[in-house]
CSV table of C-alpha atoms in Angstrom, one decimal:
chain,number,residue,atom,x,y,z
P,1,MET,CA,15.7,22.4,-10.7
P,2,THR,CA,13.9,19.9,-12.7
P,3,ALA,CA,11.7,16.8,-10.3
P,4,ALA,CA,14.5,14.5,-11.5
P,5,ASP,CA,16.8,16.8,-9.7
P,6,ARG,CA,15.2,17.5,-6.6
P,7,PHE,CA,15.0,13.6,-5.9
P,8,ARG,CA,18.8,13.1,-7.1
P,9,ALA,CA,19.3,15.7,-4.2
P,10,ALA,CA,16.9,14.4,-2.0
P,11,VAL,CA,18.8,10.8,-2.1
P,12,ASP,CA,22.2,12.5,-2.0
P,13,ASN,CA,21.4,14.1,1.1
P,14,ARG,CA,19.2,10.8,2.3
P,15,ASP,CA,16.5,12.9,3.2
P,16,LEU,CA,13.1,11.4,3.1
P,17,THR,CA,10.9,14.4,4.2
P,18,ALA,CA,11.9,15.3,0.7
P,19,LEU,CA,11.3,12.2,-1.0
P,20,ASP,CA,8.0,12.4,0.7
P,21,ASP,CA,7.2,15.6,-1.2
P,22,LEU,CA,8.0,14.3,-4.0
P,23,PHE,CA,5.9,11.4,-4.3
P,24,THR,CA,1.9,11.2,-4.9
P,25,GLU,CA,0.1,9.7,-2.7
P,26,ASP,CA,-0.7,6.7,-4.8
P,27,ILE,CA,2.8,6.1,-5.6
P,28,ARG,CA,3.9,2.5,-7.4
P,29,PHE,CA,7.3,1.6,-7.1
P,30,TYR,CA,8.3,-1.5,-9.3
P,31,SER,CA,11.0,-3.6,-7.6
P,32,PRO,CA,13.3,-6.1,-9.3
P,33,VAL,CA,13.0,-8.2,-6.5
P,34,LYS,CA,9.1,-8.1,-6.0
P,35,PHE,CA,6.7,-9.3,-9.0
P,36,THR,CA,3.5,-6.8,-7.5
P,37,PRO,CA,4.5,-3.2,-7.1
P,38,PHE,CA,5.2,-1.6,-3.4
P,39,GLU,CA,1.9,0.9,-3.3
P,40,GLY,CA,1.0,4.6,-1.7
P,41,LYS,CA,3.5,7.0,-0.4
P,42,ARG,CA,3.7,5.4,3.4
P,43,MET,CA,5.1,2.0,1.9
P,44,VAL,CA,7.2,4.1,-0.8
P,45,VAL,CA,8.9,6.3,1.8
P,46,GLY,CA,9.2,3.4,4.1
P,47,LEU,CA,10.9,1.2,1.9
P,48,PHE,CA,13.5,4.3,0.8
P,49,GLY,CA,14.4,4.4,4.4
P,50,VAL,CA,15.5,0.9,4.2
P,51,LEU,CA,16.7,1.3,0.9
P,52,LEU,CA,19.2,4.2,2.0
P,53,ARG,CA,20.5,2.4,4.6
P,54,THR,CA,21.2,-0.2,2.7
P,55,PHE,CA,23.1,0.7,-0.2
P,56,GLU,CA,27.2,1.5,0.4
P,57,ASP,CA,28.7,4.1,-1.5
P,58,PHE,CA,25.0,5.0,-3.9
P,59,ARG,CA,26.1,7.6,-6.5
P,60,TYR,CA,23.9,8.4,-9.7
P,61,ILE,CA,26.4,8.5,-12.6
P,62,GLY,CA,24.3,9.8,-15.4
P,63,GLN,CA,20.4,11.1,-16.5
P,64,TYR,CA,18.2,10.8,-19.6
P,65,ASP,CA,15.1,12.9,-19.6
P,66,GLY,CA,12.1,12.4,-21.8
P,67,THR,CA,8.5,10.5,-21.9
P,68,SER,CA,7.7,7.1,-21.7
P,69,GLN,CA,4.2,5.1,-21.2
P,70,THR,CA,3.5,4.4,-17.3
P,71,SER,CA,2.2,0.8,-16.8
P,72,ALA,CA,-0.4,1.9,-14.4
P,73,ASP,CA,-2.7,3.3,-17.4
P,74,GLY,CA,-0.6,3.5,-20.4
P,75,ALA,CA,-0.5,7.4,-20.7
P,76,GLU,CA,2.6,9.0,-21.5
P,77,ALA,CA,4.5,11.2,-18.8
P,78,PRO,CA,7.6,13.1,-18.1
P,79,SER,CA,9.9,10.6,-17.6
P,80,ALA,CA,13.4,10.4,-16.6
P,81,VAL,CA,16.0,7.0,-15.9
P,82,LEU,CA,18.9,8.0,-13.9
P,83,LEU,CA,22.0,5.3,-14.2
P,84,PHE,CA,23.5,4.6,-10.7
P,85,ARG,CA,26.0,2.5,-9.1
P,86,THR,CA,26.2,0.8,-5.5
P,87,THR,CA,27.1,-1.9,-3.3
P,88,VAL,CA,25.3,-4.3,-1.0
P,89,ASN,CA,26.5,-6.6,1.4
P,90,GLY,CA,30.0,-6.9,-1.0
P,91,LYS,CA,28.1,-6.8,-4.2
P,92,GLN,CA,28.5,-4.3,-6.6
P,93,ILE,CA,25.2,-3.3,-8.5
P,94,HIS,CA,24.4,-1.3,-11.7
P,95,GLY,CA,21.2,-0.4,-12.2
P,96,ILE,CA,18.7,2.6,-13.5
P,97,ASP,CA,15.8,4.3,-12.3
P,98,LEU,CA,13.2,5.1,-14.0
P,99,LEU,CA,10.9,8.1,-12.4
P,100,HIS,CA,7.6,8.9,-14.1
P,101,PHE,CA,5.8,12.2,-13.2
P,102,ASP,CA,2.7,13.5,-13.1
P,103,ASP,CA,1.3,17.0,-14.2
P,104,ASP,CA,2.7,18.8,-10.9
P,105,GLY,CA,6.1,17.4,-10.9
P,106,ARG,CA,5.4,14.4,-8.6
P,107,ILE,CA,6.6,11.0,-8.6
P,108,LYS,CA,3.9,8.5,-9.3
P,109,GLU,CA,5.2,5.5,-10.5
P,110,PHE,CA,9.1,4.4,-10.3
P,111,THR,CA,11.3,1.3,-11.8
P,112,VAL,CA,14.3,-0.4,-10.8
P,113,MET,CA,16.2,-2.3,-12.7
P,114,VAL,CA,20.0,-4.1,-11.4
P,115,ARG,CA,22.3,-6.1,-12.5
P,116,PRO,CA,23.9,-8.8,-12.4
P,117,GLN,CA,21.5,-11.7,-11.2
P,118,SER,CA,23.8,-12.2,-7.9
P,119,ALA,CA,23.3,-8.7,-7.3
P,120,VAL,CA,19.4,-8.6,-7.3
P,121,GLN,CA,19.4,-11.9,-5.3
P,122,ALA,CA,22.1,-9.8,-2.7
P,123,LEU,CA,19.2,-6.3,-2.5
P,124,GLY,CA,16.6,-8.6,-2.2
P,125,GLU,CA,17.6,-10.0,1.3
P,126,ALA,CA,18.7,-7.2,2.2
P,127,VAL,CA,15.7,-5.1,1.6
P,128,LEU,CA,13.2,-7.8,2.8
P,129,ALA,CA,15.0,-8.0,6.1
P,130,GLY,CA,15.5,-4.7,6.3
P,131,LEU,CA,11.3,-4.0,5.3
P,132,THR,CA,10.8,-7.2,8.1
P,133,ALA,CA,12.8,-4.9,10.8
P,134,GLU,CA,10.5,-1.7,10.4
P,135,GLY,CA,7.5,-3.7,10.5
P,136,LEU,CA,6.5,-2.9,7.0
P,137,ALA,CA,7.1,-7.1,5.6
P,138,PRO,CA,5.5,-9.8,7.7
P,139,ALA,CA,8.4,-12.1,9.2
P,140,ARG,CA,9.0,-15.0,7.5
P,141,ALA,CA,7.9,-18.6,8.5
P,142,ASP,CA,11.2,-20.2,7.6
P,143,GLN,CA,13.4,-17.4,9.9
């Protein structure tokens, strides 16, 4: 079973412990709703907890394996692109997860891209509310 397969199984099973085992300590998670990455295993595992509760009918529908350059250092790394479909607050989302692996097969960089724009906005609002409720993001002053 590849690292991408183990990741897919962890998401399918909503298994945060398995996800924790798959991430490097210094993982970077590039979100479509935030300019700077989420950094570090604690933050990214917390984010996945929110995402797994937020997504409705989440499913992977395809996978491509290869190599690509990481954002952090430009080094070429084994990578996988996972295509997914889900719904958030009634908005259907089409997206991809781009996973970069280290030499041990753990995920060191994770990039998510989604469409359409209205879904990105719905996702951003739902994730921010979840992160705030978990104490992983400060409450917004205008709430």
